Structure formats: C-alpha cells, structure tokens
PDB file of C-alpha atoms in Angstrom:
ATOM      1  CA  MET B   1     -17.381 -15.214   5.653  1.00  0.00           C
ATOM      2  CA  ASP B   2     -14.709 -17.851   4.974  1.00  0.00           C
ATOM      3  CA  SER B   3     -11.929 -18.694   7.082  1.00  0.00           C
ATOM      4  CA  ARG B   4      -9.282 -16.983   4.855  1.00  0.00           C
ATOM      5  CA  LEU B   5     -10.999 -13.915   5.254  1.00  0.00           C
ATOM      6  CA  LEU B   6     -11.052 -14.226   9.001  1.00  0.00           C
ATOM      7  CA  LEU B   7      -7.613 -14.922   9.016  1.00  0.00           C
ATOM      8  CA  HIS B   8      -6.693 -11.894   6.769  1.00  0.00           C
ATOM      9  CA  THR B   9      -8.556  -9.787   9.177  1.00  0.00           C
ATOM     10  CA  PHE B  10      -6.746 -10.896  12.286  1.00  0.00           C
ATOM     11  CA  LEU B  11      -3.595 -10.182  10.580  1.00  0.00           C
ATOM     12  CA  VAL B  12      -4.610  -6.662   9.570  1.00  0.00           C
ATOM     13  CA  PHE B  13      -5.783  -5.838  13.067  1.00  0.00           C
ATOM     14  CA  LEU B  14      -2.342  -6.994  14.346  1.00  0.00           C
ATOM     15  CA  LEU B  15      -1.201  -3.733  12.672  1.00  0.00           C
ATOM     16  CA  LEU B  16      -2.878  -1.854  15.579  1.00  0.00           C
ATOM     17  CA  LEU B  17      -0.472  -3.007  17.773  1.00  0.00           C
ATOM     18  CA  ILE B  18       1.928  -0.181  16.422  1.00  0.00           C
ATOM     19  CA  PRO B  19      -0.244   2.557  17.342  1.00  0.00           C
ATOM     20  CA  ALA B  20      -1.417   1.096  20.368  1.00  0.00           C
ATOM     21  CA  GLY B  21       1.936   0.138  21.527  1.00  0.00           C
ATOM     22  CA  ALA B  22       3.342   3.681  21.155  1.00  0.00           C
ATOM     23  CA  LEU B  23       0.344   5.237  23.206  1.00  0.00           C
ATOM     24  CA  TYR B  24       0.877   2.577  25.807  1.00  0.00           C
ATOM     25  CA  TRP B  25       4.582   3.618  25.982  1.00  0.00           C
ATOM     26  CA  LEU B  26       4.387   7.569  25.623  1.00  0.00           C
ATOM     27  CA  GLU B  27       0.810   8.601  26.270  1.00  0.00           C
ATOM     28  CA  ARG B  28      -1.189   5.516  28.220  1.00  0.00           C
ATOM     29  CA  LYS B  29      -3.999   7.842  29.111  1.00  0.00           C
ATOM     30  CA  LYS B  30      -4.868   8.458  25.510  1.00  0.00           C
ATOM     31  CA  LEU B  31      -4.955   4.531  24.861  1.00  0.00           C
ATOM     32  CA  ALA B  32      -8.370   3.919  26.049  1.00  0.00           C
ATOM     33  CA  ARG B  33      -9.647   6.635  24.042  1.00  0.00           C
ATOM     34  CA  PHE B  34      -8.136   5.437  21.017  1.00  0.00           C
ATOM     35  CA  CYS B  35      -9.692   1.998  21.413  1.00  0.00           C
ATOM     36  CA  PHE B  36     -12.940   3.663  21.907  1.00  0.00           C
ATOM     37  CA  VAL B  37     -13.066   5.824  19.126  1.00  0.00           C
ATOM     38  CA  PHE B  38     -11.573   3.044  16.894  1.00  0.00           C
ATOM     39  CA  GLY B  39     -14.311   0.525  18.002  1.00  0.00           C
ATOM     40  CA  ARG B  40     -16.978   3.245  17.323  1.00  0.00           C
ATOM     41  CA  MET B  41     -15.676   3.749  13.821  1.00  0.00           C
ATOM     42  CA  VAL B  42     -16.005  -0.201  13.279  1.00  0.00           C
ATOM     43  CA  VAL B  43     -19.561  -0.075  14.681  1.00  0.00           C
ATOM     44  CA  GLN B  44     -20.565   2.697  12.181  1.00  0.00           C
ATOM     45  CA  LEU B  45     -18.797   0.928   9.266  1.00  0.00           C
ATOM     46  CA  VAL B  46     -20.766  -2.034  10.186  1.00  0.00           C
ATOM     47  CA  VAL B  47     -24.063  -0.254  10.191  1.00  0.00           C
ATOM     48  CA  LEU B  48     -23.216   1.577   6.907  1.00  0.00           C
ATOM     49  CA  CYS B  49     -22.345  -1.897   5.403  1.00  0.00           C
ATOM     50  CA  LEU B  50     -25.423  -3.415   6.388  1.00  0.00           C
ATOM     51  CA  VAL B  51     -27.341  -0.370   5.074  1.00  0.00           C
ATOM     52  CA  VAL B  52     -25.531  -0.662   1.631  1.00  0.00           C
ATOM     53  CA  TRP B  53     -26.097  -4.352   1.467  1.00  0.00           C
ATOM     54  CA  GLY B  54     -29.752  -3.778   1.802  1.00  0.00           C
ATOM     55  CA  LEU B  55     -29.698  -1.150  -0.964  1.00  0.00           C
ATOM     56  CA  PHE B  56     -27.654  -3.595  -3.200  1.00  0.00           C
ATOM     57  CA  LYS B  57     -30.257  -6.526  -2.446  1.00  0.00           C
ATOM     58  CA  ALA B  58     -33.343  -4.162  -3.013  1.00  0.00           C
ATOM     59  CA  SER B  59     -31.571  -2.743  -6.498  1.00  0.00           C
ATOM     60  CA  ASN B  60     -34.533  -0.492  -6.690  1.00  0.00           C
ATOM     61  CA  ALA B  61     -34.634   3.098  -7.800  1.00  0.00           C
ATOM     62  CA  TRP B  62     -37.220   4.115  -5.412  1.00  0.00           C
ATOM     63  CA  VAL B  63     -35.559   2.547  -2.597  1.00  0.00           C
ATOM     64  CA  SER B  64     -32.331   4.189  -3.459  1.00  0.00           C
ATOM     65  CA  ASN B  65     -33.983   7.525  -3.748  1.00  0.00           C
ATOM     66  CA  LEU B  66     -35.661   7.008  -0.323  1.00  0.00           C
ATOM     67  CA  TRP B  67     -32.162   6.341   1.215  1.00  0.00           C
ATOM     68  CA  LEU B  68     -31.109   9.689  -0.364  1.00  0.00           C
ATOM     69  CA  MET B  69     -34.085  11.628   1.144  1.00  0.00           C
ATOM     70  CA  ALA B  70     -33.169   9.859   4.715  1.00  0.00           C
ATOM     71  CA  VAL B  71     -29.490  10.673   4.437  1.00  0.00           C
ATOM     72  CA  ALA B  72     -30.558  14.535   3.782  1.00  0.00           C
ATOM     73  CA  VAL B  73     -32.761  14.591   6.727  1.00  0.00           C
ATOM     74  CA  GLY B  74     -29.897  13.058   8.722  1.00  0.00           C
ATOM     75  CA  ALA B  75     -27.323  15.787   7.206  1.00  0.00           C
ATOM     76  CA  SER B  76     -29.702  18.552   7.858  1.00  0.00           C
ATOM     77  CA  TRP B  77     -30.053  17.572  11.660  1.00  0.00           C
ATOM     78  CA  LEU B  78     -26.138  18.048  11.650  1.00  0.00           C
ATOM     79  CA  VAL B  79     -26.315  21.389   9.899  1.00  0.00           C
ATOM     80  CA  GLN B  80     -28.870  22.590  12.263  1.00  0.00           C
ATOM     81  CA  LYS B  81     -26.841  21.412  15.391  1.00  0.00           C
ATOM     82  CA  ARG B  82     -23.850  23.103  13.901  1.00  0.00           C
ATOM     83  CA  CYS B  83     -25.622  26.381  12.739  1.00  0.00           C
ATOM     84  CA  GLY B  84     -28.008  26.872  15.672  1.00  0.00           C
ATOM     85  CA  GLY B  85     -30.720  28.892  13.456  1.00  0.00           C
ATOM     86  CA  GLN B  86     -31.317  31.420  16.304  1.00  0.00           C
ATOM     87  CA  GLY B  87     -34.097  29.247  17.365  1.00  0.00           C
ATOM     88  CA  ARG B  88     -35.440  28.535  13.998  1.00  0.00           C
ATOM     89  CA  ASN B  89     -36.087  25.026  12.746  1.00  0.00           C
ATOM     90  CA  LEU B  90     -33.854  25.027   9.775  1.00  0.00           C
ATOM     91  CA  MET B  91     -34.079  21.233   9.113  1.00  0.00           C
ATOM     92  CA  PRO B  92     -36.837  21.099   6.482  1.00  0.00           C
ATOM     93  CA  VAL B  93     -35.405  23.877   4.328  1.00  0.00           C
ATOM     94  CA  VAL B  94     -31.708  22.345   4.701  1.00  0.00           C
ATOM     95  CA  ALA B  95     -32.983  18.949   3.955  1.00  0.00           C
ATOM     96  CA  CYS B  96     -34.753  20.169   1.014  1.00  0.00           C
ATOM     97  CA  GLY B  97     -31.791  22.121  -0.470  1.00  0.00           C
ATOM     98  CA  LEU B  98     -29.276  18.964   0.236  1.00  0.00           C
ATOM     99  CA  TYR B  99     -31.530  16.863  -1.443  1.00  0.00           C
ATOM    100  CA  VAL B 100     -32.380  18.878  -4.581  1.00  0.00           C
ATOM    101  CA  SER B 101     -28.893  20.090  -5.120  1.00  0.00           C
ATOM    102  CA  VAL B 102     -27.427  16.556  -4.453  1.00  0.00           C
ATOM    103  CA  PHE B 103     -29.931  14.834  -6.736  1.00  0.00           C
ATOM    104  CA  VAL B 104     -29.325  17.159  -9.817  1.00  0.00           C
ATOM    105  CA  VAL B 105     -25.973  17.265  -9.868  1.00  0.00           C
ATOM    106  CA  GLY B 106     -25.533  13.546  -9.200  1.00  0.00           C
ATOM    107  CA  LEU B 107     -27.962  12.717 -11.860  1.00  0.00           C
ATOM    108  CA  TRP B 108     -26.201  14.733 -14.114  1.00  0.00           C
ATOM    109  CA  LEU B 109     -22.892  13.039 -13.222  1.00  0.00           C
ATOM    110  CA  LEU B 110     -24.406   9.449 -13.799  1.00  0.00           C
ATOM    111  CA  PHE B 111     -26.059  10.711 -16.753  1.00  0.00           C
ATOM    112  CA  VAL B 112     -22.377  11.885 -18.134  1.00  0.00           C
ATOM    113  CA  LEU B 113     -20.975   8.529 -16.830  1.00  0.00           C
ATOM    114  CA  PRO B 114     -21.385   5.331 -19.396  1.00  0.00           C
ATOM    115  CA  VAL B 115     -23.518   3.616 -16.710  1.00  0.00           C
ATOM    116  CA  ARG B 116     -27.275   3.087 -15.686  1.00  0.00           C
ATOM    117  CA  VAL B 117     -28.180   6.124 -13.698  1.00  0.00           C
ATOM    118  CA  PHE B 118     -30.172   4.277 -10.898  1.00  0.00           C
ATOM    119  CA  ASP B 119     -27.530   1.333 -10.673  1.00  0.00           C
ATOM    120  CA  VAL B 120     -26.873   1.035  -6.847  1.00  0.00           C
ATOM    121  CA  ARG B 121     -23.106   0.347  -7.501  1.00  0.00           C
ATOM    122  CA  TRP B 122     -22.843   4.135  -8.851  1.00  0.00           C
ATOM    123  CA  PHE B 123     -25.681   5.720  -7.235  1.00  0.00           C
ATOM    124  CA  VAL B 124     -24.793   5.308  -3.760  1.00  0.00           C
ATOM    125  CA  PRO B 125     -21.198   6.207  -3.917  1.00  0.00           C
ATOM    126  CA  VAL B 126     -21.806   9.356  -5.989  1.00  0.00           C
ATOM    127  CA  MET B 127     -24.690  10.735  -4.006  1.00  0.00           C
ATOM    128  CA  ALA B 128     -22.762   9.920  -0.687  1.00  0.00           C
ATOM    129  CA  LEU B 129     -19.774  11.597  -1.792  1.00  0.00           C
ATOM    130  CA  LEU B 130     -21.674  14.787  -2.931  1.00  0.00           C
ATOM    131  CA  MET B 131     -23.788  14.852  -0.028  1.00  0.00           C
ATOM    132  CA  GLY B 132     -21.046  14.644   2.612  1.00  0.00           C
ATOM    133  CA  HIS B 133     -19.074  17.445   0.662  1.00  0.00           C
ATOM    134  CA  SER B 134     -22.316  19.648   0.416  1.00  0.00           C
ATOM    135  CA  THR B 135     -23.090  19.094   4.074  1.00  0.00           C
ATOM    136  CA  SER B 136     -19.606  20.270   5.371  1.00  0.00           C
ATOM    137  CA  MET B 137     -19.693  23.452   2.948  1.00  0.00           C
ATOM    138  CA  LEU B 138     -23.261  24.320   3.817  1.00  0.00           C
ATOM    139  CA  ILE B 139     -22.362  24.182   7.481  1.00  0.00           C
ATOM    140  CA  ARG B 140     -19.675  26.861   6.690  1.00  0.00           C
ATOM    141  CA  GLY B 141     -21.805  29.097   4.268  1.00  0.00           C
ATOM    142  CA  LEU B 142     -25.145  28.961   6.409  1.00  0.00           C
ATOM    143  CA  SER B 143     -23.408  29.702   9.756  1.00  0.00           C
ATOM    144  CA  THR B 144     -21.381  32.597   7.996  1.00  0.00           C
ATOM    145  CA  TYR B 145     -24.825  33.868   6.602  1.00  0.00           C
ATOM    146  CA  LEU B 146     -27.013  33.596   9.697  1.00  0.00           C
ATOM    147  CA  SER B 147     -23.988  35.238  11.866  1.00  0.00           C
ATOM    148  CA  ALA B 148     -23.438  38.089   9.202  1.00  0.00           C
ATOM    149  CA  LEU B 149     -27.283  38.879   9.328  1.00  0.00           C
ATOM    150  CA  LYS B 150     -27.125  38.887  13.116  1.00  0.00           C
ATOM    151  CA  ALA B 151     -24.274  40.960  13.295  1.00  0.00           C
ATOM    152  CA  ASP B 152     -24.802  43.378  10.633  1.00  0.00           C
ATOM    153  CA  GLU B 153     -28.494  43.826  10.769  1.00  0.00           C
ATOM    154  CA  GLN B 154     -28.273  47.572  10.855  1.00  0.00           C
ATOM    155  CA  GLN B 155     -26.460  47.487   7.403  1.00  0.00           C
ATOM    156  CA  TYR B 156     -29.333  45.639   5.944  1.00  0.00           C
ATOM    157  CA  GLU B 157     -31.995  47.954   7.476  1.00  0.00           C
ATOM    158  CA  PHE B 158     -29.888  50.866   5.911  1.00  0.00           C
ATOM    159  CA  LEU B 159     -30.107  49.462   2.599  1.00  0.00           C
ATOM    160  CA  ARG B 160     -33.631  48.643   2.606  1.00  0.00           C
ATOM    161  CA  GLY B 161     -34.322  52.236   4.254  1.00  0.00           C
ATOM    162  CA  ASN B 162     -32.596  53.791   1.126  1.00  0.00           C
ATOM    163  CA  GLY B 163     -34.855  51.843  -1.363  1.00  0.00           C
ATOM    164  CA  VAL B 164     -32.616  49.175  -2.225  1.00  0.00           C
ATOM    165  CA  PRO B 165     -34.598  45.746  -3.158  1.00  0.00           C
ATOM    166  CA  HIS B 166     -34.511  43.026  -0.648  1.00  0.00           C
ATOM    167  CA  LEU B 167     -32.545  40.610  -2.633  1.00  0.00           C
ATOM    168  CA  LYS B 168     -30.059  43.430  -3.652  1.00  0.00           C
ATOM    169  CA  ALA B 169     -29.761  44.198   0.111  1.00  0.00           C
ATOM    170  CA  LEU B 170     -28.820  40.583   0.834  1.00  0.00           C
ATOM    171  CA  GLN B 171     -26.144  40.247  -1.646  1.00  0.00           C
ATOM    172  CA  PRO B 172     -23.349  41.513   0.815  1.00  0.00           C
ATOM    173  CA  PHE B 173     -24.328  38.521   3.249  1.00  0.00           C
ATOM    174  CA  MET B 174     -24.666  36.188   0.465  1.00  0.00           C
ATOM    175  CA  ARG B 175     -21.138  36.982  -0.764  1.00  0.00           C
ATOM    176  CA  ARG B 176     -19.816  36.487   2.487  1.00  0.00           C
ATOM    177  CA  ALA B 177     -21.530  32.855   2.520  1.00  0.00           C
ATOM    178  CA  LEU B 178     -20.284  32.074  -1.134  1.00  0.00           C
ATOM    179  CA  LEU B 179     -16.760  33.004   0.048  1.00  0.00           C
ATOM    180  CA  ALA B 180     -16.983  30.956   3.204  1.00  0.00           C
ATOM    181  CA  VAL B 181     -17.681  27.855   0.954  1.00  0.00           C
ATOM    182  CA  VAL B 182     -15.615  28.798  -2.327  1.00  0.00           C
ATOM    183  CA  GLN B 183     -12.488  29.839  -0.352  1.00  0.00           C
ATOM    184  CA  PRO B 184     -11.632  26.625   1.501  1.00  0.00           C
ATOM    185  CA  THR B 185     -12.344  24.793  -1.856  1.00  0.00           C
ATOM    186  CA  PHE B 186      -9.487  26.884  -3.333  1.00  0.00           C
ATOM    187  CA  ALA B 187      -7.288  25.884  -0.630  1.00  0.00           C
ATOM    188  CA  ASN B 188      -8.171  22.547  -0.506  1.00  0.00           C
ATOM    189  CA  LEU B 189      -7.422  22.151  -4.449  1.00  0.00           C
ATOM    190  CA  LYS B 190      -3.910  23.247  -3.757  1.00  0.00           C
ATOM    191  CA  VAL B 191      -3.089  20.175  -2.044  1.00  0.00           C
ATOM    192  CA  LEU B 192      -5.977  17.886  -3.105  1.00  0.00           C
ATOM    193  CA  ALA B 193      -3.639  15.765  -5.333  1.00  0.00           C
ATOM    194  CA  LEU B 194      -1.201  15.420  -2.524  1.00  0.00           C
ATOM    195  CA  THR B 195      -3.743  14.280   0.175  1.00  0.00           C
ATOM    196  CA  SER B 196      -7.316  12.598  -0.511  1.00  0.00           C
ATOM    197  CA  MET B 197      -6.958  12.220  -4.175  1.00  0.00           C
ATOM    198  CA  PRO B 198      -4.288   9.524  -4.072  1.00  0.00           C
ATOM    199  CA  LEU B 199      -6.545   7.477  -1.869  1.00  0.00           C
ATOM    200  CA  LEU B 200      -9.317   7.726  -4.214  1.00  0.00           C
ATOM    201  CA  LEU B 201      -7.039   7.010  -7.027  1.00  0.00           C
ATOM    202  CA  VAL B 202      -5.808   3.773  -5.328  1.00  0.00           C
ATOM    203  CA  GLY B 203      -9.661   2.808  -4.763  1.00  0.00           C
ATOM    204  CA  LEU B 204     -10.478   3.332  -8.318  1.00  0.00           C
ATOM    205  CA  LEU B 205      -7.446   1.325  -9.541  1.00  0.00           C
ATOM    206  CA  LEU B 206      -8.034  -1.532  -7.167  1.00  0.00           C
ATOM    207  CA  GLY B 207     -11.448  -1.570  -8.357  1.00  0.00           C
ATOM    208  CA  GLY B 208     -10.394  -2.227 -11.731  1.00  0.00           C
ATOM    209  CA  PHE B 209     -10.367   1.194 -13.585  1.00  0.00           C
ATOM    210  CA  SER B 210      -7.405   1.830 -15.922  1.00  0.00           C
ATOM    211  CA  PRO B 211      -5.408   5.018 -14.682  1.00  0.00           C
ATOM    212  CA  LEU B 212      -7.090   7.296 -17.496  1.00  0.00           C
ATOM    213  CA  ASN B 213     -10.740   6.557 -16.579  1.00  0.00           C
ATOM    214  CA  ALA B 214      -9.680   6.826 -12.953  1.00  0.00           C
ATOM    215  CA  PHE B 215      -8.037  10.434 -13.713  1.00  0.00           C
ATOM    216  CA  VAL B 216     -11.404  11.487 -15.523  1.00  0.00           C
ATOM    217  CA  LEU B 217     -13.667  10.136 -12.922  1.00  0.00           C
ATOM    218  CA  MET B 218     -11.842  12.003 -10.023  1.00  0.00           C
ATOM    219  CA  ILE B 219     -12.217  15.084 -12.326  1.00  0.00           C
ATOM    220  CA  TYR B 220     -16.020  14.846 -12.559  1.00  0.00           C
ATOM    221  CA  MET B 221     -16.297  14.099  -8.665  1.00  0.00           C
ATOM    222  CA  VAL B 222     -14.370  17.175  -7.958  1.00  0.00           C
ATOM    223  CA  ILE B 223     -16.363  19.414 -10.359  1.00  0.00           C
ATOM    224  CA  GLY B 224     -19.599  17.858  -8.933  1.00  0.00           C
ATOM    225  CA  CYS B 225     -18.573  18.140  -5.294  1.00  0.00           C
ATOM    226  CA  ILE B 226     -18.017  21.996  -5.895  1.00  0.00           C
ATOM    227  CA  SER B 227     -21.105  22.633  -8.004  1.00  0.00           C
ATOM    228  CA  ALA B 228     -23.607  20.475  -5.636  1.00  0.00           C
ATOM    229  CA  SER B 229     -22.215  22.539  -2.492  1.00  0.00           C
ATOM    230  CA  VAL B 230     -22.597  26.056  -4.245  1.00  0.00           C
ATOM    231  CA  LEU B 231     -26.111  24.864  -5.491  1.00  0.00           C
ATOM    232  CA  THR B 232     -26.874  23.617  -2.006  1.00  0.00           C
ATOM    233  CA  LEU B 233     -26.003  27.122  -0.333  1.00  0.00           C
ATOM    234  CA  GLY B 234     -27.833  28.849  -3.001  1.00  0.00           C
ATOM    235  CA  ILE B 235     -31.247  26.911  -2.568  1.00  0.00           C
ATOM    236  CA  THR B 236     -30.948  26.862   1.125  1.00  0.00           C
ATOM    237  CA  ILE B 237     -30.690  30.560   1.478  1.00  0.00           C
ATOM    238  CA  PHE B 238     -33.454  31.515  -0.933  1.00  0.00           C
ATOM    239  CA  MET B 239     -35.707  28.955   0.845  1.00  0.00           C
ATOM    240  CA  LEU B 240     -34.915  30.389   4.094  1.00  0.00           C
ATOM    241  CA  ASP B 241     -36.078  33.935   3.076  1.00  0.00           C
ATOM    242  CA  ARG B 242     -39.595  33.456   4.322  1.00  0.00           C
ATOM    243  CA  LEU B 243     -38.188  32.007   7.932  1.00  0.00           C
ATOM    244  CA  LEU B 244     -35.968  34.938   8.426  1.00  0.00           C
ATOM    245  CA  PHE B 245     -38.025  38.013   6.975  1.00  0.00           C
ATOM    246  CA  ASP B 246     -41.576  38.865   6.969  1.00  0.00           C
ATOM    247  CA  LYS B 247     -43.696  39.916   3.576  1.00  0.00           C
ATOM    248  CA  PHE B 248     -42.370  43.569   4.138  1.00  0.00           C
ATOM    249  CA  GLY B 249     -38.660  42.400   3.966  1.00  0.00           C
ATOM    250  CA  LYS B 250     -38.141  43.090   7.488  1.00  0.00           C
ATOM    251  CA  MET B 251     -36.018  40.874   9.643  1.00  0.00           C
ATOM    252  CA  LYS B 252     -38.022  38.504  12.045  1.00  0.00           C
TER     253      LYS B 252
END
C-alpha cells in the first residue's frame, strides 16, 4: 500500500465526521453503536477481501468451487437459524439446494457472457450475488412453507384422506412459499432502477464497461437472481420431503 493510497483513505474517512458529528449533537447514545457497527463492517470487509485475494492468487476452478460450497454451507446455517425447522436439521438439504441452483444458474450466465467460465474475476462476483439473493429469498419462502404446513396440517390431512396424491396435496403450501419469494421480487422490481441498480451501474462504469454493456449485464444479473431464488426454493422443498413426511405421506 503506497503513501498516496493511505492519504486518500484518511481523507475519505474524514467524511465520517459528518454522521458522527450529527449523532454526537442530536443522539449521543447512538454514537458508540455507530462506531461499533462501522468497525465490524470494516473487519468483515477485510476478511472478505483476504478471501477474494486468496482466490485470485490461486486462480483455480476447484478452489473457486470449494469456496462456493463453503458459502452455501454458511448460508444454510443462516437459513436454519431464521427458519427454525421445527427441531429438524435443515442445513444439509438447504446447502445442497443453494449450491446446486446457484452453480447451475451462475454457470449459465457465465457461459452466455463472453468470458472464461471459471475466471475468478467473474466467477466470484456472479456466484456471490446469486447466493446472497437466493439466501434471502429462501428464508422468506421456506419459513412460509414450514409455517403453513404447521398451521394447516389438517388441510393437508383432509386432502390426503380424500385420495389426493401427496404432491398435489402440497401444492397449496408450495404456492404460498412461491408467492413469498415472488411478491417481494415484484415489489423490488418497481423501484430497482431508483435504488440499488444505479449503484451497480456506477460500479460497472467505473470498471470500464460501456453504458450499453453495463445495462445488458445488469439485466442478466436480475434475471439470474430471480431464476436462482425460485430454483433454490423448488429444490429445497422437494429435498425436504423425506424429512417432513414418512413413506406413507404422513407428516412426522
């Protein structure tokens, strides 16, 4: 790190005096919390940058794939924590669902883009973006699915008792889970061009992309995020079937 970068970093950090000064003047109790949260964010970014630096140094498809598996396991822990699972260990199933869906959709996007599929410069950002979106949407969808099964177990038993096949009887619950994933996406798409998309556009432009290429890449990523989140939900629900039901289709 050269002296100019250190100087520029120091000058940028001086901008923190604006929010810190406002908190000190108006809400002094929150100032320590602000400093702690910002410091934790910096530490997390340092760790992330070290991991990415290691991936770039290795520049190996197998290492990148192992990184994606590790991220999927970490994300599955977060999903397990948020969804509960009614005492069940959902992590292996969720990790598998996340990894398979993100890997398939990510490879498709990287294949469409005029780049090397396992080039770390593209593989890591694309997979990370898909994984982050899929994880947040899976938390919504899976928690809705599990809650609906628990609350309306009698509806499922009624359908099964009337001769409805197992998968057909689950459709109302899967529909609720799908809507829990899709409806927030619809809502976000309405304001996407005014919120997070300009930040991505600025990043792509700073990275040397032309406006047209940046626009096309953003469309690719939006479609990829939506597809990966729905695919993750579908794979996870179908793999959970053995954990939730016995061989006769009765809830455990």
